[in-house]
Amino acid sequence: MRSALLSQKFHTSAAAAIMIAVAALYVLASGTLGSILPGHPDSGLSFPSVSAWNLGYWYGFAVNVALNVAIMAMMVIIDKAYNVLRAATRLHIGLFAVMQAAVPAVVVSPNSGSLVALVLLCCIYLMFSCYDAPGLVKRVFLTFMLLSLGATVQYCFVLFIPVFWLICAQMRIFTLRTFVASLLGIITVWWLLLGFGIISPADVRMPHITSIADALDLNSTVYLLIATGITAFLLVASLVLNIFKTIAYNARARSYNGALTLVAFVTITAMVFDYNNIVAYLPLLNVCAAYQITHYFVRHPFDRQYAAVLCVGAVYVMLYLWRLAI
């Protein structure tokens, strides 16, 4: 009985706050250590990426921390609005913070990753609100306009445009009208930028994409690859273990979980084939993993569940200690 009660406490806001505090203390203590990120910065299709913005250390730190707080807030809002996890839990918030802290550079320094995760969560929120309501074309328009606007500072948003067309189909709203609305949302951003002379056609540039197989000097980022690989493994394992539970859900719940699963697999695939831009996908990977791991613990309750949660946390604590040693 005590084990079951202790396991339940790991799903409370208090437990999430403790996990966030541990992650924050580690980031503050180790965030100034040398970066272990790929040497090639991310980029947008027409504007410099977030990592190239000259904000200064403290302004950049404040902006990125604010983005991470906003990500956690959106995770709570999505679950509260659409009951994605089908339980009253805040474990996913704590897990996200612990995973983010494993690579402190994505928290303390300006980068596209936090922006990508936040914008995609906002887009997912908008899409979920349109379930079986194809008449809500304004929300579809706004979703694709956000994706198109994001592409100006980070090209990976382009990859998620067809993903959200598939999500439209999952939400049962993919009609000619919504498709036209999505195209208008994409075009509007570029029409305004070009029409007002903010950019010229010469400013539009194609990204340079490098896969893990083609990347050089992998030894310098072995920690990043291992940390990312562990999170990806936990994500895929949780997805597999959740399959038989999710197929028993009603149509709406299956659609929501199907959308999150699609985003997760596309994110993992993109990280493999776009290695030099891996930081842009890392926070989104952590969001997906936190959701799916929490989903597993919620749908597979057992008395000593707290031990399994602590094991997941211990993996990242060991990563913390290893990073301090290298």
CSV table of C-alpha atoms in Angstrom, one decimal:
chain,number,residue,atom,x,y,z
A,1,MET,CA,0.0,0.0,0.0
A,2,ARG,CA,2.8,2.4,0.9
A,3,SER,CA,4.5,1.6,-2.4
A,4,ALA,CA,1.3,2.5,-4.3
A,5,LEU,CA,0.9,5.8,-2.5
A,6,LEU,CA,4.5,6.7,-3.1
A,7,SER,CA,4.1,5.9,-6.8
A,8,GLN,CA,1.1,8.2,-6.9
A,9,LYS,CA,3.1,11.0,-5.4
A,10,PHE,CA,5.4,11.0,-8.4
A,11,HIS,CA,2.5,12.2,-10.5
A,12,THR,CA,1.9,15.3,-8.4
A,13,SER,CA,2.9,18.9,-9.1
A,14,ALA,CA,5.2,18.8,-6.0
A,15,ALA,CA,7.2,15.9,-7.5
A,16,ALA,CA,7.4,17.7,-10.8
A,17,ALA,CA,8.6,20.8,-9.0
A,18,ILE,CA,11.4,18.8,-7.3
A,19,MET,CA,12.5,17.4,-10.6
A,20,ILE,CA,12.5,20.8,-12.2
A,21,ALA,CA,14.5,22.2,-9.3
A,22,VAL,CA,17.1,19.4,-9.6
A,23,ALA,CA,17.4,20.0,-13.3
A,24,ALA,CA,17.7,23.8,-12.8
A,25,LEU,CA,20.4,23.5,-10.2
A,26,TYR,CA,22.4,21.2,-12.5
A,27,VAL,CA,22.0,23.6,-15.4
A,28,LEU,CA,23.1,26.6,-13.3
A,29,ALA,CA,26.1,24.7,-12.0
A,30,SER,CA,27.3,23.3,-15.3
A,31,GLY,CA,25.8,25.5,-18.0
A,32,THR,CA,29.1,27.5,-18.4
A,33,LEU,CA,31.1,24.4,-19.2
A,34,GLY,CA,32.3,23.9,-22.8
A,35,SER,CA,29.7,23.3,-25.4
A,36,ILE,CA,29.4,19.8,-26.9
A,37,LEU,CA,27.1,20.7,-29.7
A,38,PRO,CA,27.8,20.3,-33.5
A,39,GLY,CA,30.0,23.0,-34.9
A,40,HIS,CA,27.6,24.0,-37.7
A,41,PRO,CA,24.9,26.4,-36.6
A,42,ASP,CA,21.3,26.0,-37.6
A,43,SER,CA,19.8,28.4,-40.1
A,44,GLY,CA,16.6,29.8,-41.5
A,45,LEU,CA,15.4,30.1,-45.1
A,46,SER,CA,15.7,33.9,-45.0
A,47,PHE,CA,16.7,35.2,-41.6
A,48,PRO,CA,19.5,34.2,-39.2
A,49,SER,CA,18.7,31.5,-36.8
A,50,VAL,CA,18.1,32.1,-33.1
A,51,SER,CA,21.6,30.9,-32.3
A,52,ALA,CA,23.0,33.8,-34.5
A,53,TRP,CA,21.0,36.5,-32.8
A,54,ASN,CA,23.3,38.9,-30.9
A,55,LEU,CA,21.3,39.0,-27.6
A,56,GLY,CA,24.2,38.9,-25.2
A,57,TYR,CA,24.7,36.1,-22.6
A,58,TRP,CA,22.2,37.2,-20.0
A,59,TYR,CA,19.5,38.3,-22.4
A,60,GLY,CA,19.9,35.1,-24.4
A,61,PHE,CA,19.8,33.1,-21.2
A,62,ALA,CA,16.6,34.8,-20.0
A,63,VAL,CA,14.9,34.3,-23.4
A,64,ASN,CA,15.8,30.7,-23.7
A,65,VAL,CA,14.7,29.9,-20.1
A,66,ALA,CA,11.4,31.7,-20.7
A,67,LEU,CA,10.9,29.6,-23.8
A,68,ASN,CA,11.5,26.4,-21.8
A,69,VAL,CA,9.0,27.6,-19.2
A,70,ALA,CA,6.5,28.3,-21.9
A,71,ILE,CA,7.1,24.8,-23.3
A,72,MET,CA,6.2,23.2,-20.0
A,73,ALA,CA,3.2,25.5,-19.7
A,74,MET,CA,2.0,24.4,-23.1
A,75,MET,CA,2.4,20.7,-22.2
A,76,VAL,CA,0.2,21.3,-19.2
A,77,ILE,CA,-2.4,23.2,-21.2
A,78,ILE,CA,-2.6,20.6,-23.9
A,79,ASP,CA,-3.1,17.8,-21.5
A,80,LYS,CA,-5.6,19.8,-19.4
A,81,ALA,CA,-7.6,20.8,-22.5
A,82,TYR,CA,-7.6,17.4,-24.4
A,83,ASN,CA,-6.8,14.9,-21.7
A,84,VAL,CA,-4.1,13.4,-23.8
A,85,LEU,CA,-2.6,11.4,-20.9
A,86,ARG,CA,-6.0,10.5,-19.6
A,87,ALA,CA,-5.0,11.1,-15.9
A,88,ALA,CA,-4.2,13.9,-13.5
A,89,THR,CA,-0.4,13.9,-13.7
A,90,ARG,CA,2.5,16.3,-13.9
A,91,LEU,CA,5.2,13.7,-14.3
A,92,HIS,CA,5.7,14.6,-18.0
A,93,ILE,CA,6.7,18.1,-16.9
A,94,GLY,CA,9.4,16.9,-14.5
A,95,LEU,CA,10.7,14.4,-17.0
A,96,PHE,CA,11.0,17.0,-19.7
A,97,ALA,CA,13.0,19.3,-17.4
A,98,VAL,CA,15.4,16.4,-16.4
A,99,MET,CA,15.9,15.5,-20.1
A,100,GLN,CA,16.5,19.1,-21.1
A,101,ALA,CA,19.2,19.5,-18.4
A,102,ALA,CA,21.2,16.6,-19.8
A,103,VAL,CA,22.4,19.0,-22.5
A,104,PRO,CA,22.5,22.4,-20.6
A,105,ALA,CA,23.5,24.3,-23.7
A,106,VAL,CA,20.0,23.9,-25.1
A,107,VAL,CA,18.7,25.7,-21.9
A,108,VAL,CA,21.2,28.4,-21.2
A,109,SER,CA,22.1,29.6,-24.7
A,110,PRO,CA,19.9,30.8,-27.5
A,111,ASN,CA,19.1,28.1,-30.0
A,112,SER,CA,16.3,27.1,-32.3
A,113,GLY,CA,15.3,24.0,-30.4
A,114,SER,CA,13.3,25.7,-27.7
A,115,LEU,CA,11.5,27.8,-30.4
A,116,VAL,CA,10.7,24.8,-32.5
A,117,ALA,CA,9.3,22.8,-29.6
A,118,LEU,CA,7.1,25.7,-28.4
A,119,VAL,CA,5.7,26.6,-31.9
A,120,LEU,CA,4.9,22.9,-32.7
A,121,LEU,CA,3.2,22.5,-29.3
A,122,CYS,CA,1.1,25.6,-30.2
A,123,CYS,CA,0.3,24.1,-33.6
A,124,ILE,CA,-0.7,20.8,-32.0
A,125,TYR,CA,-3.0,22.6,-29.6
A,126,LEU,CA,-4.7,24.3,-32.5
A,127,MET,CA,-5.0,21.1,-34.5
A,128,PHE,CA,-6.5,19.2,-31.6
A,129,SER,CA,-9.1,22.0,-31.2
A,130,CYS,CA,-10.3,21.3,-34.7
A,131,TYR,CA,-11.1,17.6,-34.3
A,132,ASP,CA,-14.0,16.7,-36.5
A,133,ALA,CA,-14.7,20.4,-37.2
A,134,PRO,CA,-13.5,21.1,-40.7
A,135,GLY,CA,-15.3,24.5,-40.6
A,136,LEU,CA,-12.5,25.9,-38.3
A,137,VAL,CA,-10.4,26.9,-41.2
A,138,LYS,CA,-9.0,30.0,-39.4
A,139,ARG,CA,-7.2,27.8,-37.0
A,140,VAL,CA,-5.8,25.7,-39.8
A,141,PHE,CA,-4.6,28.9,-41.5
A,142,LEU,CA,-2.9,30.1,-38.3
A,143,THR,CA,-1.2,26.7,-37.8
A,144,PHE,CA,0.4,26.7,-41.2
A,145,MET,CA,1.2,30.4,-41.0
A,146,LEU,CA,3.1,29.7,-37.7
A,147,LEU,CA,5.0,26.9,-39.4
A,148,SER,CA,5.9,29.1,-42.4
A,149,LEU,CA,6.9,31.9,-40.2
A,150,GLY,CA,9.1,29.6,-38.2
A,151,ALA,CA,10.8,28.4,-41.4
A,152,THR,CA,12.2,31.9,-42.0
A,153,VAL,CA,14.5,31.4,-38.9
A,154,GLN,CA,14.8,27.6,-38.9
A,155,TYR,CA,14.4,25.4,-42.0
A,156,CYS,CA,13.3,22.3,-40.1
A,157,PHE,CA,9.8,23.8,-39.9
A,158,VAL,CA,9.4,23.0,-43.6
A,159,LEU,CA,9.7,19.3,-42.7
A,160,PHE,CA,6.7,19.5,-40.4
A,161,ILE,CA,4.4,21.1,-43.0
A,162,PRO,CA,3.5,17.7,-44.6
A,163,VAL,CA,3.3,16.2,-41.1
A,164,PHE,CA,0.6,18.6,-40.2
A,165,TRP,CA,-1.3,17.8,-43.4
A,166,LEU,CA,-1.3,14.2,-42.1
A,167,ILE,CA,-2.5,15.5,-38.7
A,168,CYS,CA,-5.3,17.3,-40.4
A,169,ALA,CA,-6.4,13.9,-41.8
A,170,GLN,CA,-6.1,12.4,-38.4
A,171,MET,CA,-8.2,15.1,-37.0
A,172,ARG,CA,-10.8,14.4,-39.7
A,173,ILE,CA,-10.7,17.9,-41.2
A,174,PHE,CA,-8.6,17.3,-44.3
A,175,THR,CA,-10.9,18.8,-47.0
A,176,LEU,CA,-10.2,21.0,-50.0
A,177,ARG,CA,-11.2,24.0,-48.0
A,178,THR,CA,-8.8,23.3,-45.1
A,179,PHE,CA,-6.0,22.4,-47.6
A,180,VAL,CA,-6.5,25.8,-49.4
A,181,ALA,CA,-6.4,27.5,-46.0
A,182,SER,CA,-3.1,25.7,-45.2
A,183,LEU,CA,-1.6,26.9,-48.5
A,184,LEU,CA,-2.7,30.4,-47.9
A,185,GLY,CA,-1.2,30.3,-44.4
A,186,ILE,CA,2.1,29.2,-45.9
A,187,ILE,CA,2.0,31.8,-48.7
A,188,THR,CA,0.9,34.7,-46.6
A,189,VAL,CA,4.2,34.9,-44.6
A,190,TRP,CA,6.3,35.1,-47.8
A,191,TRP,CA,3.9,37.4,-49.6
A,192,LEU,CA,4.1,39.9,-46.7
A,193,LEU,CA,7.9,39.6,-46.4
A,194,LEU,CA,8.5,40.0,-50.1
A,195,GLY,CA,5.7,42.5,-50.6
A,196,PHE,CA,6.9,44.9,-47.9
A,197,GLY,CA,10.5,44.6,-49.0
A,198,ILE,CA,11.7,43.0,-45.8
A,199,ILE,CA,13.5,40.4,-47.8
A,200,SER,CA,14.3,39.9,-51.5
A,201,PRO,CA,14.3,36.7,-53.5
A,202,ALA,CA,18.1,36.7,-53.2
A,203,ASP,CA,17.7,36.4,-49.4
A,204,VAL,CA,16.0,33.0,-49.7
A,205,ARG,CA,18.6,30.3,-49.3
A,206,MET,CA,18.5,26.5,-49.2
A,207,PRO,CA,19.9,24.7,-46.1
A,208,HIS,CA,22.9,22.5,-46.1
A,209,ILE,CA,21.9,19.1,-44.6
A,210,THR,CA,24.4,16.6,-43.2
A,211,SER,CA,23.4,13.2,-41.9
A,212,ILE,CA,25.1,11.4,-39.0
A,213,ALA,CA,26.9,9.1,-41.5
A,214,ASP,CA,28.4,12.1,-43.3
A,215,ALA,CA,29.2,14.2,-40.3
A,216,LEU,CA,32.9,14.6,-39.3
A,217,ASP,CA,34.5,14.6,-35.9
A,218,LEU,CA,31.8,12.6,-34.2
A,219,ASN,CA,34.1,11.9,-31.3
A,220,SER,CA,33.7,15.5,-30.1
A,221,THR,CA,30.0,15.1,-29.7
A,222,VAL,CA,29.8,11.5,-28.5
A,223,TYR,CA,28.1,12.6,-25.3
A,224,LEU,CA,25.4,14.4,-27.2
A,225,LEU,CA,24.8,11.4,-29.4
A,226,ILE,CA,24.5,9.0,-26.4
A,227,ALA,CA,22.2,11.4,-24.5
A,228,THR,CA,20.0,11.8,-27.5
A,229,GLY,CA,20.1,8.0,-28.3
A,230,ILE,CA,19.0,7.2,-24.7
A,231,THR,CA,16.0,9.6,-25.0
A,232,ALA,CA,15.1,8.2,-28.4
A,233,PHE,CA,15.3,4.6,-27.1
A,234,LEU,CA,13.0,5.4,-24.1
A,235,LEU,CA,10.6,7.2,-26.5
A,236,VAL,CA,10.4,4.3,-29.0
A,237,ALA,CA,10.2,1.7,-26.2
A,238,SER,CA,7.3,3.6,-24.5
A,239,LEU,CA,5.5,3.9,-27.9
A,240,VAL,CA,5.7,0.2,-28.5
A,241,LEU,CA,4.6,-0.6,-24.9
A,242,ASN,CA,1.6,1.8,-25.3
A,243,ILE,CA,0.3,0.4,-28.6
A,244,PHE,CA,-2.2,-2.1,-27.1
A,245,LYS,CA,-3.6,0.5,-24.7
A,246,THR,CA,-4.0,3.2,-27.3
A,247,ILE,CA,-5.8,1.1,-29.9
A,248,ALA,CA,-8.5,0.5,-27.3
A,249,TYR,CA,-9.2,4.3,-26.9
A,250,ASN,CA,-12.1,6.1,-28.6
A,251,ALA,CA,-11.6,7.7,-32.0
A,252,ARG,CA,-10.8,11.1,-30.6
A,253,ALA,CA,-8.1,9.8,-28.2
A,254,ARG,CA,-6.6,7.6,-30.9
A,255,SER,CA,-6.3,10.7,-33.2
A,256,TYR,CA,-4.6,12.7,-30.5
A,257,ASN,CA,-2.1,10.0,-29.7
A,258,GLY,CA,-1.6,9.2,-33.4
A,259,ALA,CA,-0.6,12.9,-34.0
A,260,LEU,CA,1.9,12.8,-31.1
A,261,THR,CA,3.3,9.5,-32.3
A,262,LEU,CA,3.7,10.9,-35.9
A,263,VAL,CA,5.6,13.9,-34.6
A,264,ALA,CA,7.8,11.7,-32.5
A,265,PHE,CA,8.9,9.4,-35.3
A,266,VAL,CA,9.5,12.3,-37.7
A,267,THR,CA,11.6,14.0,-35.1
A,268,ILE,CA,13.8,10.9,-34.6
A,269,THR,CA,14.2,10.4,-38.3
A,270,ALA,CA,15.0,14.1,-38.9
A,271,MET,CA,17.8,13.9,-36.2
A,272,VAL,CA,19.4,11.1,-38.1
A,273,PHE,CA,19.4,12.7,-41.5
A,274,ASP,CA,20.0,16.3,-40.4
A,275,TYR,CA,22.7,15.8,-37.8
A,276,ASN,CA,24.2,19.2,-37.9
A,277,ASN,CA,20.8,20.7,-37.0
A,278,ILE,CA,20.2,18.1,-34.2
A,279,VAL,CA,19.9,20.8,-31.5
A,280,ALA,CA,16.8,22.2,-33.3
A,281,TYR,CA,15.0,18.8,-32.7
A,282,LEU,CA,16.4,17.9,-29.3
A,283,PRO,CA,13.8,19.8,-27.1
A,284,LEU,CA,11.0,18.4,-29.3
A,285,LEU,CA,12.4,14.9,-28.8
A,286,ASN,CA,12.4,15.5,-25.1
A,287,VAL,CA,8.7,16.7,-25.2
A,288,CYS,CA,7.7,13.6,-27.1
A,289,ALA,CA,9.6,11.3,-24.8
A,290,ALA,CA,8.2,12.9,-21.7
A,291,TYR,CA,4.7,12.4,-23.0
A,292,GLN,CA,5.1,8.8,-24.0
A,293,ILE,CA,7.0,7.7,-20.9
A,294,THR,CA,4.4,9.3,-18.7
A,295,HIS,CA,1.6,7.8,-20.8
A,296,TYR,CA,3.2,4.3,-20.1
A,297,PHE,CA,3.3,4.9,-16.4
A,298,VAL,CA,-0.3,6.2,-16.3
A,299,ARG,CA,-1.7,3.3,-18.3
A,300,HIS,CA,0.4,0.6,-16.7
A,301,PRO,CA,0.0,1.2,-13.0
A,302,PHE,CA,1.9,-1.1,-10.5
A,303,ASP,CA,2.8,-0.7,-6.8
A,304,ARG,CA,6.5,-0.1,-7.2
A,305,GLN,CA,6.2,2.2,-10.1
A,306,TYR,CA,8.2,4.8,-8.2
A,307,ALA,CA,11.2,2.6,-8.6
A,308,ALA,CA,10.9,2.6,-12.4
A,309,VAL,CA,10.5,6.4,-12.4
A,310,LEU,CA,13.6,6.8,-10.3
A,311,CYS,CA,15.5,4.5,-12.7
A,312,VAL,CA,14.6,6.8,-15.6
A,313,GLY,CA,15.8,9.8,-13.5
A,314,ALA,CA,19.0,7.9,-12.5
A,315,VAL,CA,19.9,7.4,-16.1
A,316,TYR,CA,19.9,11.2,-16.6
A,317,VAL,CA,21.7,11.8,-13.3
A,318,MET,CA,24.5,9.5,-14.5
A,319,LEU,CA,24.6,11.5,-17.7
A,320,TYR,CA,24.9,14.7,-15.6
A,321,LEU,CA,27.9,13.2,-13.7
A,322,TRP,CA,29.5,11.9,-16.9
A,323,ARG,CA,29.3,15.3,-18.5
A,324,LEU,CA,31.0,16.9,-15.5
A,325,ALA,CA,33.8,14.4,-15.8
A,326,ILE,CA,34.6,15.0,-19.5
